[in-house]
PDB file of C-alpha atoms and ligand atoms in Angstrom:
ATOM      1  CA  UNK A   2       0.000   0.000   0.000  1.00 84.00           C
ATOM      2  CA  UNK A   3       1.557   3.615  -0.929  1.00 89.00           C
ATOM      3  CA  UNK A   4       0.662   6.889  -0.732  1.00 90.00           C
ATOM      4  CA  UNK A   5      -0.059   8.745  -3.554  1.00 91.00           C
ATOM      5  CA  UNK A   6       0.771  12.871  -3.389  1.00 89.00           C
ATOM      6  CA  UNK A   7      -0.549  13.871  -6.455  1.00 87.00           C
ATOM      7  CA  UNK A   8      -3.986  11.973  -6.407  1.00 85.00           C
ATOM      8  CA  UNK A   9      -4.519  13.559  -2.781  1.00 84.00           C
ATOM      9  CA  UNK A  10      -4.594   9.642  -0.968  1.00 87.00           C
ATOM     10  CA  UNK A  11      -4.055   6.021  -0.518  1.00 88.00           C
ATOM     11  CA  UNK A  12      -3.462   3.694  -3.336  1.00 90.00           C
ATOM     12  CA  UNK A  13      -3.679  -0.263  -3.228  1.00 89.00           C
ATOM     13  CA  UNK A  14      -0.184  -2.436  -3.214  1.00 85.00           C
ATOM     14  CA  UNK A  15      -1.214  -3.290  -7.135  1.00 89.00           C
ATOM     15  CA  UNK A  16      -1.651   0.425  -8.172  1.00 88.00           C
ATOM     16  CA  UNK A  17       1.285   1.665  -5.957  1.00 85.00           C
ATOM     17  CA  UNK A  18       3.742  -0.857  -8.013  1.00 85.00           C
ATOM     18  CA  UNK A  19       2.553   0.346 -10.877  1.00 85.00           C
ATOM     19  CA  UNK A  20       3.020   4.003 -10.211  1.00 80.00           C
ATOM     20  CA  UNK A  21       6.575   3.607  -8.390  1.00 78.00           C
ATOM     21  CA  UNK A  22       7.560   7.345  -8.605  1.00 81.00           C
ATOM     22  CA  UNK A  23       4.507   8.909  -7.991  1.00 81.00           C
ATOM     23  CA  UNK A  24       3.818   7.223  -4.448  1.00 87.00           C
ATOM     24  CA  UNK A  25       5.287   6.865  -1.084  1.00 87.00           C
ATOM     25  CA  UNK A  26       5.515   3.287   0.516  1.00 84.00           C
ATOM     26  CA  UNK A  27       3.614   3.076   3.723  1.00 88.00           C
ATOM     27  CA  UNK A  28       3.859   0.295   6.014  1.00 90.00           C
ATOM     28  CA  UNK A  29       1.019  -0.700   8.422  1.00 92.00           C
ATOM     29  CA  UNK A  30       2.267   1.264  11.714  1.00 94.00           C
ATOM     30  CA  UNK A  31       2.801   4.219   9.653  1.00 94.00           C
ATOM     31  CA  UNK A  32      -0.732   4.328   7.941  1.00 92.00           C
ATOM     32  CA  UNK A  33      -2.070   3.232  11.623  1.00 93.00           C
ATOM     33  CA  UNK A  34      -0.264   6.533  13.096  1.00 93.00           C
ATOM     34  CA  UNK A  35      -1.792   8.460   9.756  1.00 91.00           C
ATOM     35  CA  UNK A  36      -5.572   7.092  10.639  1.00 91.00           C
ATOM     36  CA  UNK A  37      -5.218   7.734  14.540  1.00 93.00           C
ATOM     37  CA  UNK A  38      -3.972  11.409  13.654  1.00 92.00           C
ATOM     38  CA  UNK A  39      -7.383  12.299  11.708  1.00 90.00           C
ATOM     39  CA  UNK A  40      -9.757  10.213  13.887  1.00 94.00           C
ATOM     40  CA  UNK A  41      -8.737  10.140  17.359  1.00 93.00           C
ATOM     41  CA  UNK A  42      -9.213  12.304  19.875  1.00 93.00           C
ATOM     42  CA  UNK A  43      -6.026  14.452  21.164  1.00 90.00           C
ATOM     43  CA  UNK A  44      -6.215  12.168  24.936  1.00 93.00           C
ATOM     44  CA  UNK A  45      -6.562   8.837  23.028  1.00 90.00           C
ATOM     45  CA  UNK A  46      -3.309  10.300  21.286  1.00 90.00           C
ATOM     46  CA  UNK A  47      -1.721  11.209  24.499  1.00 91.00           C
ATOM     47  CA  UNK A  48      -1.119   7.817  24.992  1.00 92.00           C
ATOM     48  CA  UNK A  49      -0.423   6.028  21.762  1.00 90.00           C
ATOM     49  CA  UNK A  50       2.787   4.254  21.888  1.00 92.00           C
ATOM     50  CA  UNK A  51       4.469   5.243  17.735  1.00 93.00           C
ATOM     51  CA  UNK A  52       8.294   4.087  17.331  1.00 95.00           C
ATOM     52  CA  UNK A  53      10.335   6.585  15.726  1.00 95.00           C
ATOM     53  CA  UNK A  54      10.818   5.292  12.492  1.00 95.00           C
ATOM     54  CA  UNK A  55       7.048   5.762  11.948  1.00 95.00           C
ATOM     55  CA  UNK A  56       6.703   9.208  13.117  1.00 94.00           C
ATOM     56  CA  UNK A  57       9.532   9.968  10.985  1.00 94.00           C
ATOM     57  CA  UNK A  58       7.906   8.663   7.676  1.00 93.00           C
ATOM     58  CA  UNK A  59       4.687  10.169   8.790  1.00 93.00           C
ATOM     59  CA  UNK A  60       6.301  13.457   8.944  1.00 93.00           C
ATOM     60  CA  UNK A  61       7.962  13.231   5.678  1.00 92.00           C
ATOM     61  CA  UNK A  62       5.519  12.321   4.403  1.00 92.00           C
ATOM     62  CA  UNK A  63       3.202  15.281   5.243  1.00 90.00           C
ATOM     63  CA  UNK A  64       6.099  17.720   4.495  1.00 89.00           C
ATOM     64  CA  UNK A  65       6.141  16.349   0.902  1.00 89.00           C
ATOM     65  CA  UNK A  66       2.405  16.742   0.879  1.00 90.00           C
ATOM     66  CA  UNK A  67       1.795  20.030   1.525  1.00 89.00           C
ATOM     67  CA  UNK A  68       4.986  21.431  -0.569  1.00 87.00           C
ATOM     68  CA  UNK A  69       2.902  19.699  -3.284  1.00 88.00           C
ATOM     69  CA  UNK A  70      -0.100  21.857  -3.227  1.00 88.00           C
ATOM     70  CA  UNK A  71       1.278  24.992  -1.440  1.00 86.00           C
ATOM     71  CA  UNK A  72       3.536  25.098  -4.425  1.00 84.00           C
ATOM     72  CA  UNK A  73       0.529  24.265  -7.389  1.00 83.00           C
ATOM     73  CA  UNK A  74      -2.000  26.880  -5.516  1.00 79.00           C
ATOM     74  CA  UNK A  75       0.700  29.775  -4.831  1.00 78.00           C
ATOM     75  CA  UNK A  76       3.816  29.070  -7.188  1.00 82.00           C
ATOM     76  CA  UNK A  77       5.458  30.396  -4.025  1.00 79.00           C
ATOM     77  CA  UNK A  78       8.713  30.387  -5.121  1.00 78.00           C
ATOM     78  CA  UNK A  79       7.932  32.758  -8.256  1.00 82.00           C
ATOM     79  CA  UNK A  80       6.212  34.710  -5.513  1.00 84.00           C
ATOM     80  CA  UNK A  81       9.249  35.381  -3.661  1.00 84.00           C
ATOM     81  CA  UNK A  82      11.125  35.725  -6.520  1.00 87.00           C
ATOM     82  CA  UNK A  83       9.093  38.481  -7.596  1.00 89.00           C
ATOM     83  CA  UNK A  84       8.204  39.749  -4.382  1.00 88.00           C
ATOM     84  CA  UNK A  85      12.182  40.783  -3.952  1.00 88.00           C
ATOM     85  CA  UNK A  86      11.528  42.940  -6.932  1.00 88.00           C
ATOM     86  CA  UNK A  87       9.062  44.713  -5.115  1.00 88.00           C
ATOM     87  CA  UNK A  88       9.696  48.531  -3.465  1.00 84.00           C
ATOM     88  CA  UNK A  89       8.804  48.519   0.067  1.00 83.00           C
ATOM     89  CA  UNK A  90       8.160  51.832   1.899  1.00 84.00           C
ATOM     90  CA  UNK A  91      10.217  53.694   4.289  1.00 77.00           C
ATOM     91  CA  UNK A  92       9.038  53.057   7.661  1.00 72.00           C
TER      92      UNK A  92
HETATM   93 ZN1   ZN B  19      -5.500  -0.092  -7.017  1.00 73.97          ZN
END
């Protein structure tokens, strides 16, 4: 089972090995630690035991995921290329 970034959610193990560069391998504990995130409450969470690894791939993950659609919706680095250009006022 993979993640896919660019069609916003999870794929099957058949459609993720067919797609190799477009999705993210997750592994049970990590897509356990994804679902517990959006459907738990935060003092079930409190207590959830997550090994490191997980966490890590989890946040990885998410970092990849929103670069991904910060950068379609804003183009934000043309928007700080161009917002150098820009004359700011004396304060
Ligand atoms: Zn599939």
């Amino acid at each position: 089972m993979g993640f896919s970034i660019a069609a916003g959610g999870l794929l099957c193990g058949r459609c993720t090995a067919q797609h190799p560069g477009e999705t993210v391998p997750l592994d049970g504990e990590t897509l356990a630690l994804l679902r517990n995130l959006a459907e738990k409450e935060p003092r079930v969470l409190k207590r959830m035991k997550v090994s490191p690894r997980a966490a890590r791939a989890l946040e990885s993950l998410l970092e990849k995921y929103l670069e991904y659609y910060l950068e379609r919706k804003f183009h934000t680095k043309h928007i700080i290329r161009s917002l150098k250009k820009v004359n700011t006022l004396n304060e």
